[in-house]
CSV table of C-alpha atoms in Angstrom, one decimal:
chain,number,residue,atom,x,y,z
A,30,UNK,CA,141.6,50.3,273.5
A,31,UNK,CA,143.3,48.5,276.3
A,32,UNK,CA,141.8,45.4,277.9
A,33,UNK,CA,142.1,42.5,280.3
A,34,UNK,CA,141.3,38.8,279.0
A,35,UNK,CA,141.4,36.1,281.8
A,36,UNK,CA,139.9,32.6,281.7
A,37,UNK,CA,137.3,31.8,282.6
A,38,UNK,CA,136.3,29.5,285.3
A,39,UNK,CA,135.9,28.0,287.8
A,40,UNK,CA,139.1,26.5,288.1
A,41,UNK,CA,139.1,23.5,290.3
A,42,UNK,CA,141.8,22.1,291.8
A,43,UNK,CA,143.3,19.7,294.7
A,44,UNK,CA,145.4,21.1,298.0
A,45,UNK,CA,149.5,21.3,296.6
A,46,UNK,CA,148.2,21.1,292.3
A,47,UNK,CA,150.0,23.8,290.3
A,48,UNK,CA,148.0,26.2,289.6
A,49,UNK,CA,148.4,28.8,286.0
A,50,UNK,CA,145.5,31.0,285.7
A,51,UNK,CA,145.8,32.8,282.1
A,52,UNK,CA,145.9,36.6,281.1
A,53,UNK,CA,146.6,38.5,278.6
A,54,UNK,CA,146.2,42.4,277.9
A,55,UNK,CA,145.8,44.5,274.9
A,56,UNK,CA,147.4,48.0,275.6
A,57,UNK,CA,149.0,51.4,274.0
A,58,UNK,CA,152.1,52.0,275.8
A,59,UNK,CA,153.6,50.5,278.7
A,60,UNK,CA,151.1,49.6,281.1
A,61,UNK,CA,151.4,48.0,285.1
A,62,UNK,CA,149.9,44.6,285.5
A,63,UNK,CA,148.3,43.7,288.4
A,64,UNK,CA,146.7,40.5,290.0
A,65,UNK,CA,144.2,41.2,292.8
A,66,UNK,CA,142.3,38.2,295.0
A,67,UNK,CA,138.8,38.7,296.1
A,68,UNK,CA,138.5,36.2,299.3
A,69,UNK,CA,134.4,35.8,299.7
A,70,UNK,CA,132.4,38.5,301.2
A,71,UNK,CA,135.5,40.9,300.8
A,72,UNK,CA,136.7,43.7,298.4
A,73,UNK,CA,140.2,43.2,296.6
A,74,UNK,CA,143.0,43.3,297.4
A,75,UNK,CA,146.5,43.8,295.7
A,76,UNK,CA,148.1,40.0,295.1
A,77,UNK,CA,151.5,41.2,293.3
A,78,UNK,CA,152.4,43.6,290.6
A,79,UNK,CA,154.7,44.7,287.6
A,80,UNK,CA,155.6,47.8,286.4
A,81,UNK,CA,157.8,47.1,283.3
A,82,UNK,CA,158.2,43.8,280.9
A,83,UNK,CA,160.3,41.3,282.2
A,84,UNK,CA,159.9,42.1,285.7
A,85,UNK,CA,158.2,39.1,287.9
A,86,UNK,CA,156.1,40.2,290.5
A,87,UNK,CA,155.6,37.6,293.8
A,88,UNK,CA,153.9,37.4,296.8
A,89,UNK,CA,152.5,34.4,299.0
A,90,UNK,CA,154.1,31.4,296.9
A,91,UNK,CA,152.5,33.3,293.7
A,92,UNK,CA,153.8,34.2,290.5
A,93,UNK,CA,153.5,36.4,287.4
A,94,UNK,CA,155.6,37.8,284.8
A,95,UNK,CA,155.4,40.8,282.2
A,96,UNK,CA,155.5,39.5,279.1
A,97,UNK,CA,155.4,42.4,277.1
A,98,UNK,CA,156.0,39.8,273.8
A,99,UNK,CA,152.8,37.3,274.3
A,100,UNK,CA,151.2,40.1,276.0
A,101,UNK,CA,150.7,38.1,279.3
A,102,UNK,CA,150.9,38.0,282.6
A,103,UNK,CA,150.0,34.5,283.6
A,104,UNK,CA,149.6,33.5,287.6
A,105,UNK,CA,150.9,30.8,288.6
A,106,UNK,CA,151.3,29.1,292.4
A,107,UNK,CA,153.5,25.8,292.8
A,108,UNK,CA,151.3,23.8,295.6
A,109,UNK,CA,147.7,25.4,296.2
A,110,UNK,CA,146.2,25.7,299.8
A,111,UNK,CA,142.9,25.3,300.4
A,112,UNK,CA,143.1,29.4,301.8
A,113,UNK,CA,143.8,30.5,298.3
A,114,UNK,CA,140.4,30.1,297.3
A,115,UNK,CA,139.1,32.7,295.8
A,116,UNK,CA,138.2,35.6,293.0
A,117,UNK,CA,141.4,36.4,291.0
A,118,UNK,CA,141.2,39.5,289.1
A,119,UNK,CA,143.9,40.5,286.2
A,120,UNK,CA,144.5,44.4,285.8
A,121,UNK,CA,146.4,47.0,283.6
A,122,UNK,CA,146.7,50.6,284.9
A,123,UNK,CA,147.8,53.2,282.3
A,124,UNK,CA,147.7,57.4,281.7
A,125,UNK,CA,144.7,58.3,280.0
A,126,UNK,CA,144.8,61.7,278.9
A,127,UNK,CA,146.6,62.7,281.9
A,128,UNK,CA,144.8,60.4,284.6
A,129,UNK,CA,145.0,57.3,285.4
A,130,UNK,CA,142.7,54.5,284.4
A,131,UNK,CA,142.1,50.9,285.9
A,132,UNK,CA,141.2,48.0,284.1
A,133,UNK,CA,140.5,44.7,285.0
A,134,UNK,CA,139.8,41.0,283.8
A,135,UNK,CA,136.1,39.3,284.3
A,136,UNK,CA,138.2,37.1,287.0
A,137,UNK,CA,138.6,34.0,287.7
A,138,UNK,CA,137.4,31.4,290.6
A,139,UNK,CA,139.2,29.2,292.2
A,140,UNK,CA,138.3,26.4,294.4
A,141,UNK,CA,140.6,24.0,296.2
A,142,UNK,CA,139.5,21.0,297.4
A,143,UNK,CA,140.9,19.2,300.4
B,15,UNK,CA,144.2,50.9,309.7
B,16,UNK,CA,140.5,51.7,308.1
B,17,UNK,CA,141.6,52.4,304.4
B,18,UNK,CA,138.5,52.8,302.4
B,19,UNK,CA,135.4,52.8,304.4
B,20,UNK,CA,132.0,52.2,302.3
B,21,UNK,CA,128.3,52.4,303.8
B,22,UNK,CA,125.7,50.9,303.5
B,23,UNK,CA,127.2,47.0,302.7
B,24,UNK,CA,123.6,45.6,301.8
B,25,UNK,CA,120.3,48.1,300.1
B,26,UNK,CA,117.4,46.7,299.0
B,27,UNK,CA,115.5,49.5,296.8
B,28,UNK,CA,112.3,49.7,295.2
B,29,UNK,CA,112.3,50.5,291.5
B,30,UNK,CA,112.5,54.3,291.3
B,31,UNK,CA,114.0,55.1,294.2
B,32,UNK,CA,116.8,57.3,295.2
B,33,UNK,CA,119.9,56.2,297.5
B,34,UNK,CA,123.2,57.6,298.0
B,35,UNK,CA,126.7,54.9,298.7
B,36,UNK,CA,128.7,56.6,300.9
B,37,UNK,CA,132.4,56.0,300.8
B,38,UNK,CA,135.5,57.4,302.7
B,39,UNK,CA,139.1,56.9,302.6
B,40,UNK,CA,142.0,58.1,305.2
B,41,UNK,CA,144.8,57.4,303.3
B,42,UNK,CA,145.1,60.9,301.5
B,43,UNK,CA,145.1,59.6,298.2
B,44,UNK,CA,143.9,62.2,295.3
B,45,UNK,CA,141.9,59.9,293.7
B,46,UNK,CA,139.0,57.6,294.0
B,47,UNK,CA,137.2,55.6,292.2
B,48,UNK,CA,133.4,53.7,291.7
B,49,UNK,CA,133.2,50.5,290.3
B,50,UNK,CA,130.4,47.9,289.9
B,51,UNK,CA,130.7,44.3,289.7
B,52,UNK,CA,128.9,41.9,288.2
B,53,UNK,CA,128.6,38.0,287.3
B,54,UNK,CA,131.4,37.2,284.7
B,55,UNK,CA,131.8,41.1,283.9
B,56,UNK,CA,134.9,41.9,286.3
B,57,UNK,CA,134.8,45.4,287.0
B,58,UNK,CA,133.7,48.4,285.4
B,59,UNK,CA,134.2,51.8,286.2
B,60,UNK,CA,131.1,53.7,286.5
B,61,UNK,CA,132.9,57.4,287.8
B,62,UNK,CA,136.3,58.7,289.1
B,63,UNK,CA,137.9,61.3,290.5
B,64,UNK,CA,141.4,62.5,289.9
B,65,UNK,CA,141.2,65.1,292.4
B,66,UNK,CA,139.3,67.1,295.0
B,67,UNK,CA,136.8,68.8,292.7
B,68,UNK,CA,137.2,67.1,289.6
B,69,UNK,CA,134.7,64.1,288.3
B,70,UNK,CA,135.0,62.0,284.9
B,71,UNK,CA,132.5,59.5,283.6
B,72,UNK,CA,134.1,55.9,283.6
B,73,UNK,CA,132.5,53.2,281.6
B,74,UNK,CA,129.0,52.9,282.6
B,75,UNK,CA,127.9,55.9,283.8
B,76,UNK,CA,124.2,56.3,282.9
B,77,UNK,CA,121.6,56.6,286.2
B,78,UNK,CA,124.5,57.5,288.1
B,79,UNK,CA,125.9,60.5,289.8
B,80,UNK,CA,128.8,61.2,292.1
B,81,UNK,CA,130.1,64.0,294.4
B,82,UNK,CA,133.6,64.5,295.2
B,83,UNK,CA,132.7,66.3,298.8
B,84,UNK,CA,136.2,66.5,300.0
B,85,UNK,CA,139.8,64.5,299.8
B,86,UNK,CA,138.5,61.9,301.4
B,87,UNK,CA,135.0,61.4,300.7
B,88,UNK,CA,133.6,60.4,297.4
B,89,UNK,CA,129.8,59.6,297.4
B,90,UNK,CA,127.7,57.4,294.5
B,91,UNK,CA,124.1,58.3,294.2
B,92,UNK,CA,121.3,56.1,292.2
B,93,UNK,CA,118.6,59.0,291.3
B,94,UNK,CA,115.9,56.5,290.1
B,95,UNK,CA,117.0,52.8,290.9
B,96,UNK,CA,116.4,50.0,288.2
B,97,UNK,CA,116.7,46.6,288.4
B,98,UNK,CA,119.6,46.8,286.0
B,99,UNK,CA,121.3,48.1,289.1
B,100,UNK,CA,121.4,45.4,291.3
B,101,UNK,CA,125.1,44.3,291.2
B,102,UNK,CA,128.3,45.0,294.1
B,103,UNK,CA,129.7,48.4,294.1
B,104,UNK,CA,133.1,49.0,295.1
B,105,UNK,CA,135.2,52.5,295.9
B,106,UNK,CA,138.7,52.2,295.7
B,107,UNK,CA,141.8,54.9,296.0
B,108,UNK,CA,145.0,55.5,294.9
B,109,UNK,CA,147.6,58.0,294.8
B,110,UNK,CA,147.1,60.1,291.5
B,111,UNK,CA,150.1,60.6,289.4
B,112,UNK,CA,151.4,57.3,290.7
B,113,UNK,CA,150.1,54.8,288.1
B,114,UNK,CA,151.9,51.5,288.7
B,115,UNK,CA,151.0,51.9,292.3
B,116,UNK,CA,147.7,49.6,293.6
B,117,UNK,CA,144.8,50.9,294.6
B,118,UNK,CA,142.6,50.4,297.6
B,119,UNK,CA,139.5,48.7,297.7
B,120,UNK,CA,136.0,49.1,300.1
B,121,UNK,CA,134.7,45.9,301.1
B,122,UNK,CA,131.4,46.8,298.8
B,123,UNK,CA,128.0,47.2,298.8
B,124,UNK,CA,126.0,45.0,298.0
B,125,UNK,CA,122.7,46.2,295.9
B,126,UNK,CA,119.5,44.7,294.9
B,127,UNK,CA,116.6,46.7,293.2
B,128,UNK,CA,113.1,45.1,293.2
């Protein structure tokens, strides 16, 4: 079946680190990846997407591209900000028998520290 | 902007009884989407809906029922609460047929059964 493997954390780290959060998806076809962030005592919300391998989705200094060979599609942010704290969720969307289905990761917390 | 509107955000229920989560979107999107999320478990997909009228078991479906009132409503009701029900539940949309678009989340609701 098709599935979402993050690690697992919490990943802590200090204002301007590098940060690489890890994910990797099992899938039939050709799946969209999708990172969403959970900020606390919200719902998600869409980070940055990719609809076909090789393309690099970005948005707000983050990164992540569909690596349709490893089967990844790793996050990654140059200098961390204490604001990106946070739930980060990896996701594949695909038909299933005509609909489509959502799935995600078990997510990943982040913490910056100042 | 409201996007996907979801009442109540916090239900405390007694074992055994019956409440119905409420959610609307005004984004005309076809289909929505009931998800529960819990500690190191990411999200699972308890129901959807493709469609006005149509309803498909997700995941996790048993003690749950949903009702697809209208396009933008799509309501999530706990006949006989158990504790095994206490978790966040989110509604989300997205445009049906579109599958590498995102979908839109609810801020949750957040459940606990005594």
């Amino acid at each position: 079946g098709n599935s979402v493997t993050q690690m697992e954390g919490p990943v802590t780290l200090s204002e301007e680190a590098f940060l690489t959060i890890n994910c990797t998806y099992t899938a039939t076809g050709y799946p969209s990846l999708f990172w969403y962030v959970q900020y606390p005592g919200e719902g998600l919300q869409l980070l940055l997407k990719a609809t076909k391998a090789d393309d690099k989705g970005s948005n707000k200094g983050f990164e992540a591209t569909y690596r349709k060979e490893t089967t990844s599609f790793h996050l990654e942010k140059g200098s961390v900000q204490v604001s990106d704290s946070a739930v980060y969720f990896c996701a594949l969307s695909y038909m299933d028998t005509g609909r489509r289905a959502l799935t995600f990761g078990s997510g990943t917390r982040l913490q910056v520290q100042p | 902007n409201a996007g996907v509107t979801q009442t109540p955000k916090f239900q405390v229920l007694k074992t055994g009884q019956s409440m119905t989560l409420q959610c609307a979107q005004d984004m005309n999107h076809n289909s929505m989407y009931w998800y529960r999320q819990d500690p190191g478990m990411g999200l699972r997909l308890i129901y959807y809906s493709a469609s006005e009228g149509t309803t498909d078991k997700g995941e996790v479906p048993n003690g749950y029922n949903v009702s697809r009132l209208n396009k933008r409503e799509f309501s999530l009701r706990l006949e006989s609460a158990a504790p095994s029900q206490t978790s966040v539940y989110f509604c989300a949309s997205s445009q049906q047929g579109a599958w590498n678009t995102e979908a839109f989340f609810g801020q949750g609701t957040r459940l606990t059964v005594v």
